[in-house]
Short mmCIF file of C-alpha atoms and ligand atoms in Angstrom, two decimals:
data_model
loop_
_atom_site.label_atom_id
_atom_site.label_comp_id
_atom_site.label_asym_id
_atom_site.label_seq_id
_atom_site.Cartn_x
_atom_site.Cartn_y
_atom_site.Cartn_z
CA ARG A 1 -19.23 -4.21 30.55
CA ALA A 2 -18.96 -4.91 26.92
CA LYS A 3 -20.25 -1.44 26.36
CA GLU A 4 -17.55 0.06 28.68
CA GLN A 5 -14.85 -1.87 26.82
CA GLY A 6 -16.39 -0.72 23.52
CA ARG A 7 -16.13 2.85 24.50
CA ASN A 8 -12.50 2.53 25.40
CA ASN A 9 -11.75 0.54 22.31
CA TYR A 10 -13.63 1.46 19.14
CA GLN A 11 -11.52 -1.12 17.40
CA LEU A 12 -14.24 -3.52 18.28
CA TYR A 13 -17.00 -1.49 16.58
CA THR A 14 -15.22 -0.67 13.29
CA HIS A 15 -15.82 -4.15 12.21
CA SER A 16 -19.41 -4.43 13.05
CA MET A 17 -22.01 -3.29 10.73
CA ASN A 18 -23.87 -1.43 13.50
CA MET A 19 -21.17 0.54 15.05
CA ARG A 20 -23.27 3.09 16.83
CA SER A 21 -23.28 6.52 15.21
CA MET A 22 -22.05 8.20 18.40
CA GLU A 23 -18.87 6.13 18.18
CA ARG A 24 -18.44 6.78 14.47
CA LEU A 25 -18.83 10.39 15.16
CA GLN A 26 -16.29 10.20 18.05
CA MET A 27 -13.83 8.52 15.67
CA GLU A 28 -14.42 11.04 12.91
CA ASN A 29 -13.54 13.85 15.43
CA ASP A 30 -10.48 11.94 16.63
CA MET A 31 -9.42 11.72 12.94
CA ARG A 32 -9.74 15.52 12.34
CA ARG A 33 -7.64 16.18 15.46
CA ALA A 34 -5.30 13.41 14.47
CA LEU A 35 -4.55 15.24 11.11
CA ALA A 36 -3.99 18.50 12.87
CA ASP A 37 -2.00 17.07 15.80
CA GLU A 38 0.22 14.88 13.50
CA GLN A 39 -0.82 11.64 15.03
CA PHE A 40 -0.67 9.84 11.75
CA ILE A 41 2.62 8.46 10.75
CA LEU A 42 3.90 6.42 7.73
CA HIS A 43 5.77 3.21 7.97
CA TYR A 44 7.78 1.82 5.07
CA GLN A 45 8.02 -1.65 3.80
CA PRO A 46 10.95 -2.44 1.43
CA GLN A 47 10.39 -4.30 -1.83
CA VAL A 48 13.37 -6.37 -3.05
CA ASN A 49 14.43 -7.91 -6.35
CA VAL A 50 15.79 -11.31 -5.23
CA THR A 51 17.64 -11.90 -8.37
CA THR A 52 19.70 -8.63 -8.43
CA GLY A 53 19.69 -8.36 -4.67
CA GLU A 54 18.61 -4.86 -4.73
CA VAL A 55 15.95 -2.92 -2.83
CA ILE A 56 13.58 -1.66 -5.56
CA GLY A 57 10.92 0.22 -3.69
CA MET A 58 9.33 1.19 -0.39
CA GLU A 59 5.56 0.91 0.27
CA ALA A 60 4.17 3.61 2.56
CA LEU A 61 1.74 2.11 5.01
CA LEU A 62 -0.32 4.45 7.30
CA ARG A 63 -0.47 4.12 11.02
CA TRP A 64 -2.35 6.13 13.72
CA LYS A 65 -0.70 6.81 16.87
CA HIS A 66 -3.67 7.58 18.96
CA PRO A 67 -2.96 9.43 22.27
CA GLU A 68 -5.22 7.13 24.36
CA ARG A 69 -5.78 4.02 22.31
CA GLY A 70 -2.22 3.42 20.99
CA MET A 71 -1.13 2.47 17.62
CA ILE A 72 -4.19 1.69 15.45
CA PRO A 73 -3.52 -0.29 12.20
CA PRO A 74 -5.17 0.92 9.03
CA GLY A 75 -7.48 -1.97 8.72
CA ARG A 76 -9.20 -0.59 11.83
CA PHE A 77 -9.75 3.04 10.76
CA ILE A 78 -9.45 3.30 7.04
CA PRO A 79 -12.83 1.67 6.40
CA VAL A 80 -14.41 4.20 8.68
CA ALA A 81 -12.44 7.12 6.97
CA GLU A 82 -13.68 5.88 3.68
CA GLU A 83 -17.17 6.01 4.79
CA ASN A 84 -17.10 9.43 6.40
CA GLY A 85 -14.90 10.93 3.70
CA MET A 86 -11.96 11.64 5.97
CA ILE A 87 -9.86 9.39 3.86
CA VAL A 88 -9.64 12.21 1.24
CA PRO A 89 -7.76 14.70 3.47
CA ILE A 90 -5.83 11.81 5.15
CA GLY A 91 -4.97 10.35 1.78
CA LYS A 92 -3.65 13.64 0.55
CA TRP A 93 -1.41 13.86 3.65
CA VAL A 94 -0.17 10.31 2.97
CA LEU A 95 0.61 11.26 -0.54
CA TYR A 96 2.40 14.43 0.29
CA GLN A 97 4.28 12.96 3.27
CA ALA A 98 5.42 9.83 1.23
CA CYS A 99 6.74 11.98 -1.67
CA LYS A 100 8.44 14.37 0.68
CA GLN A 101 10.23 11.58 2.53
CA ASN A 102 11.20 9.89 -0.70
CA LYS A 103 12.82 13.11 -2.03
CA GLU A 104 14.54 13.69 1.33
CA TRP A 105 16.03 10.06 1.19
CA GLN A 106 17.23 10.73 -2.28
CA ASP A 107 18.85 14.00 -1.23
CA LEU A 108 20.43 12.25 1.56
CA GLY A 109 22.01 9.76 -0.66
CA TYR A 110 20.03 6.62 0.16
CA ALA A 111 19.07 4.35 -2.65
CA LYS A 112 16.89 6.08 -5.26
CA VAL A 113 13.87 3.80 -5.37
CA PRO A 114 10.17 4.66 -5.93
CA VAL A 115 7.65 5.00 -2.99
CA SER A 116 4.38 3.18 -3.40
CA VAL A 117 1.19 4.91 -2.07
CA ASN A 118 -2.08 3.16 -1.51
CA LEU A 119 -5.15 4.91 -2.88
CA SER A 120 -8.66 4.43 -1.76
CA THR A 121 -11.69 4.47 -3.92
CA ARG A 122 -12.90 7.82 -2.58
CA GLN A 123 -9.62 9.31 -3.73
CA PHE A 124 -9.59 7.74 -7.04
CA VAL A 125 -13.01 9.02 -7.97
CA GLN A 126 -12.07 12.57 -7.25
CA GLN A 127 -12.17 14.27 -10.57
CA ASN A 128 -8.99 16.33 -9.93
CA LEU A 129 -6.85 13.46 -8.72
CA PRO A 130 -4.27 13.82 -11.54
CA GLU A 131 -3.93 17.55 -10.74
CA GLN A 132 -3.50 16.80 -7.04
CA VAL A 133 -0.80 14.37 -7.79
CA ALA A 134 0.89 16.80 -10.17
CA GLU A 135 0.77 19.49 -7.50
CA VAL A 136 2.28 17.17 -4.82
CA LEU A 137 5.08 16.26 -7.14
CA ARG A 138 5.73 19.98 -7.75
CA GLU A 139 5.59 20.94 -4.25
CA THR A 140 7.94 18.09 -2.98
CA GLY A 141 10.25 18.19 -6.00
CA LEU A 142 10.00 14.49 -6.46
CA GLU A 143 10.52 13.24 -10.02
CA PRO A 144 7.28 11.40 -11.13
CA ARG A 145 8.99 8.11 -11.85
CA TYR A 146 9.67 7.76 -8.19
CA LEU A 147 6.01 7.59 -7.30
CA GLU A 148 3.97 4.50 -7.69
CA LEU A 149 0.18 4.52 -6.97
CA GLU A 150 -1.42 1.35 -5.87
CA LEU A 151 -5.15 0.80 -6.91
CA THR A 152 -7.36 -2.13 -6.29
CA GLU A 153 -9.60 -3.92 -8.60
CA SER A 154 -12.68 -2.68 -6.98
CA MET A 155 -11.90 0.87 -7.93
CA THR A 156 -11.92 0.11 -11.61
CA LEU A 157 -15.66 -0.62 -11.99
CA ASP A 158 -16.42 2.36 -14.14
CA VAL A 159 -14.21 1.37 -16.91
CA GLU A 160 -14.34 4.61 -18.94
CA TYR A 161 -13.63 6.80 -16.01
CA THR A 162 -10.74 4.42 -14.96
CA VAL A 163 -9.18 4.38 -18.30
CA LYS A 164 -9.35 8.25 -18.66
CA THR A 165 -7.88 8.84 -15.15
CA LEU A 166 -5.20 6.22 -15.55
CA VAL A 167 -4.00 7.73 -18.84
CA GLN A 168 -3.83 11.16 -17.21
CA LEU A 169 -1.85 9.76 -14.26
CA LYS A 170 0.40 7.79 -16.67
CA GLN A 171 1.04 10.97 -18.55
CA LEU A 172 2.47 12.47 -15.42
CA GLY A 173 5.13 9.93 -15.56
CA ILE A 174 4.20 7.94 -12.38
CA GLN A 175 3.77 4.21 -12.08
CA ILE A 176 0.61 2.44 -11.42
CA SER A 177 0.06 -0.95 -9.81
CA ILE A 178 -2.89 -3.09 -9.04
CA ASP A 179 -2.80 -4.07 -5.38
CA ASP A 180 -4.23 -7.41 -3.91
CA PHE A 181 -4.41 -8.76 -7.56
CA GLY A 182 -6.67 -11.77 -7.73
CA THR A 183 -9.00 -11.02 -4.92
CA GLY A 184 -11.20 -8.53 -6.89
CA TYR A 185 -13.64 -9.23 -9.60
CA SER A 186 -12.42 -7.22 -12.53
CA SER A 187 -12.43 -8.80 -15.80
CA LEU A 188 -9.11 -9.88 -17.19
CA SER A 189 -9.84 -8.18 -20.42
CA TYR A 190 -9.49 -4.76 -18.61
CA LEU A 191 -5.82 -5.54 -18.03
CA LYS A 192 -4.92 -4.73 -21.57
CA LYS A 193 -7.10 -1.63 -21.56
CA PHE A 194 -5.82 -0.05 -18.43
CA PRO A 195 -2.45 1.57 -18.70
CA ILE A 196 -0.82 0.00 -15.63
CA HIS A 197 2.74 -1.18 -14.95
CA LYS A 198 2.49 -3.78 -12.35
CA LEU A 199 0.45 -6.51 -10.62
CA LYS A 200 0.84 -7.15 -6.87
CA ILE A 201 -0.12 -10.75 -6.09
CA ASP A 202 -2.25 -10.84 -3.07
CA ARG A 203 -0.81 -12.12 0.16
CA SER A 204 -3.62 -14.65 0.55
CA PHE A 205 -2.35 -16.68 -2.43
CA VAL A 206 1.36 -16.36 -1.47
CA ARG A 207 0.58 -17.54 2.11
CA ASP A 208 -0.45 -21.08 1.18
CA ILE A 209 1.82 -21.64 -1.87
CA MET A 210 3.67 -24.52 -0.15
CA ASP A 211 0.56 -26.32 1.19
CA ASP A 212 -2.17 -25.66 -1.33
CA PRO A 213 -1.64 -26.66 -4.94
CA ASN A 214 -4.54 -24.42 -6.13
CA ASP A 215 -2.87 -21.35 -4.68
CA ALA A 216 0.46 -22.46 -6.16
CA ALA A 217 -1.15 -22.71 -9.47
CA ILE A 218 -2.92 -19.39 -9.17
CA VAL A 219 0.41 -17.65 -8.39
CA ALA A 220 2.30 -19.27 -11.27
CA THR A 221 -0.62 -18.35 -13.63
CA ILE A 222 -0.61 -14.65 -12.39
CA ILE A 223 3.07 -14.43 -13.02
CA ALA A 224 2.86 -16.00 -16.43
CA MET A 225 0.03 -13.84 -17.40
CA ALA A 226 1.75 -10.70 -16.25
CA ARG A 227 4.79 -11.70 -18.35
CA HIS A 228 2.80 -12.27 -21.51
CA LEU A 229 0.99 -8.90 -21.00
CA LYS A 230 4.35 -7.25 -20.43
CA LEU A 231 3.44 -6.18 -16.93
CA GLN A 232 5.71 -6.25 -13.90
CA VAL A 233 4.74 -8.57 -11.11
CA ILE A 234 5.53 -8.37 -7.42
CA ALA A 235 4.56 -10.90 -4.70
CA GLU A 236 3.20 -9.65 -1.35
CA GLY A 237 3.47 -11.25 2.01
CA VAL A 238 6.49 -13.41 1.52
CA GLU A 239 7.45 -14.89 4.90
CA THR A 240 9.60 -17.97 4.18
CA VAL A 241 12.61 -18.94 2.03
CA GLU A 242 10.46 -21.73 0.47
CA GLN A 243 7.87 -19.18 -0.79
CA LEU A 244 10.80 -17.10 -2.15
CA HIS A 245 12.23 -20.12 -4.03
CA TYR A 246 8.86 -21.04 -5.50
CA LEU A 247 8.35 -17.50 -6.70
CA ARG A 248 11.79 -17.44 -8.28
CA GLU A 249 11.50 -20.75 -9.95
CA ASN A 250 8.24 -19.33 -11.51
CA HIS A 251 10.07 -16.17 -12.57
CA CYS A 252 8.75 -13.70 -10.04
CA HIS A 253 11.82 -11.79 -8.99
CA GLU A 254 10.17 -8.90 -7.05
CA VAL A 255 8.97 -9.53 -3.54
CA GLN A 256 7.72 -7.90 -0.42
CA GLY A 257 7.13 -9.37 2.93
CA TYR A 258 8.18 -10.15 6.45
CA TYR A 259 10.97 -12.37 5.26
CA PHE A 260 12.75 -9.18 4.45
CA SER A 261 11.19 -6.66 6.66
CA GLU A 262 7.88 -5.63 8.28
CA PRO A 263 6.75 -2.11 7.55
CA ILE A 264 9.12 0.13 9.66
CA PRO A 265 9.30 3.78 10.75
CA LYS A 266 11.58 6.26 8.93
CA ASP A 267 14.66 5.82 11.08
CA LYS A 268 14.55 2.07 10.82
CA ALA A 269 13.96 2.35 7.03
CA GLU A 270 17.18 4.42 6.91
CA SER A 271 19.11 1.73 8.71
CA PHE A 272 17.60 -0.75 6.42
CA PHE A 273 18.99 1.04 3.51
CA SER A 274 22.32 1.33 5.11
CA ASN A 275 22.60 -2.33 6.18
CA TRP A 276 20.80 -3.90 3.28
CA ASN A 277 23.94 -5.41 1.45
CA GLU A 278 25.04 -7.14 4.51
CA VAL A 279 21.61 -8.46 5.34
CA ALA A 280 21.00 -9.57 1.87
CA ALA A 281 24.27 -11.67 1.99
CA GLY A 282 22.74 -13.67 4.84
CA LEU A 283 19.33 -14.30 3.33
CA HIS A 284 20.09 -17.10 0.92
CA LEU A 285 18.79 -15.21 -2.01
P1 C2E B 301 -1.83 -3.50 1.39
O1 C2E B 301 -1.63 -2.35 0.62
O2 C2E B 301 -2.12 -4.81 0.64
O3 C2E B 301 -0.47 -3.65 2.31
C1 C2E B 301 0.04 -4.86 2.69
C2 C2E B 301 -0.31 -5.24 4.07
O4 C2E B 301 0.25 -6.53 4.39
C3 C2E B 301 0.22 -4.36 5.00
O5 C2E B 301 -0.72 -4.28 6.31
C4 C2E B 301 1.51 -5.11 5.63
O6 C2E B 301 1.95 -4.78 6.90
C5 C2E B 301 1.09 -6.49 5.54
N1 C2E B 301 2.20 -7.35 5.19
C6 C2E B 301 3.29 -7.15 4.48
N2 C2E B 301 4.13 -8.25 4.37
C7 C2E B 301 3.45 -9.21 5.14
C8 C2E B 301 3.85 -10.62 5.38
O7 C2E B 301 4.83 -11.14 5.05
N3 C2E B 301 3.02 -11.20 6.22
C9 C2E B 301 1.78 -10.75 6.75
N4 C2E B 301 1.00 -11.50 7.48
N5 C2E B 301 1.41 -9.43 6.40
C10 C2E B 301 2.22 -8.60 5.68
P2 C2E B 301 -1.11 -2.97 6.97
O8 C2E B 301 0.02 -2.07 6.98
O9 C2E B 301 -1.89 -3.26 8.15
O10 C2E B 301 -2.13 -2.35 5.83
C11 C2E B 301 -3.34 -3.03 5.50
C12 C2E B 301 -4.00 -2.35 4.33
O11 C2E B 301 -4.48 -1.04 4.66
C13 C2E B 301 -3.15 -2.15 3.19
O12 C2E B 301 -2.99 -3.38 2.53
C14 C2E B 301 -3.93 -1.08 2.38
O13 C2E B 301 -4.90 -1.70 1.68
C15 C2E B 301 -4.37 -0.26 3.49
N6 C2E B 301 -3.60 0.96 3.76
C16 C2E B 301 -2.48 1.12 4.35
N7 C2E B 301 -2.02 2.31 4.36
C17 C2E B 301 -2.88 3.00 3.56
C18 C2E B 301 -2.94 4.28 3.05
O14 C2E B 301 -2.08 5.26 3.26
N8 C2E B 301 -4.10 4.70 2.26
C19 C2E B 301 -4.98 3.84 1.94
N9 C2E B 301 -6.07 4.17 1.23
N10 C2E B 301 -4.98 2.51 2.35
C20 C2E B 301 -3.96 2.10 3.06
MG1 MG B 302 -0.64 -1.84 -0.94
MG1 MG B 303 -4.72 -3.03 -0.28
MG1 MG B 304 -1.98 -5.78 -0.95
#
C-alpha cells in the first residue's frame, strides 16, 4: 500500500535519501515535459518598507502545476532538480519569466520595483552566468537595477570564484542579496569581500522573536551588523504585528511575510499593487 501511495505521490520520496531511481527518473521526465508544457508558474511575494509604507519589491517563487499531482511546492522538487541538473533550464526559465513579467508590469504602469529571483548552486557555478543574465536583461528589455538575485551562503564556498562572479554580476548593474542569512556557515569576514547589497534574515529567526530571547538577539545583531557594513537588510517570514514592531524598533524597515501577503499569482499581484495603499492604511504600520 505504501508503495502504491508512493507511486501516486512522489512528494513522499523526494525527502528520503533512497528515493528509488525509477521514481527519480519519472520525476525528471515529468520535469522535462513540465518545461515544454508550461506547467511551471511563478508566484510573487511583495516586499514592503514599513516606514515609508511602500512596496519595494516582489520575490518570484516557483510552483509546479502538475497535471496529475496538483500544485507541487518548490521544496518538493527543487532538490531533485538540483541533483539531476534540470534546475539549470528551469532556473533559466524562471529568470526570463520574472524579468519579462516585471518589465510588463512597469509598462502597464504598476509600481516600478525590483523582482528578486532565487538562484541555485548549480546555476551559480555556471561559468557563463553573468552572460546569461545580461542576455535575459537584453531580451526582456528590463533595466538591470530592477533585477535582484538571491544567493545562499552555501553557494559561496569557493571564495575566489564567488568574488569574481559577484563582481561581474554587480557590473551588470543588478542587485545581489544573501537569502536565509544566518543559517549557513559562511565566515562573516566574507561579507566585506563580497560585493552584495542586502541580507535577508532567515524566517526561522523571525518566527520566534517574541518567544525566544536568543532569536531576538540574533535578529537585532544581524540588523546592526548590516547597518555597520552598509548593507540593506530585510526580514523574511513576518506574520504578526508584534514581529513587525520588534523589527522596526531595531531599525529593520524592510519586511516580507504572510502579514502582508503570501506569494500570489500574477493577477493577484496586480490587484495587490492596485489596492496596496488602502490595505496599508489598515495594517497599523
Ligand atoms: P526562500 O527563497 O527563502 O523563500 C521564502 C519562502 O518562505 C517561500 O516558500 C515563501 O512562501 C515562504 N514564506 C514567505 N513568507 C512567509 C511567512 O510569513 N510564513 C511562512 N511560514 N512562510 C513564509 P516557498 O515558495 O515554498 O519556497 C521555498 C524555497 O524554495 C525558497 O525559499 C527558495 O529557496 C526555493 N525556491 C523557490 N523558488 C525558487 C526558484 O525559482 N529557484 C530556486 N533555485 N529556488 C527557489
Ligand atoms: Mg528567496
Ligand atoms: Mg532560500
Ligand atoms: Mg529565505
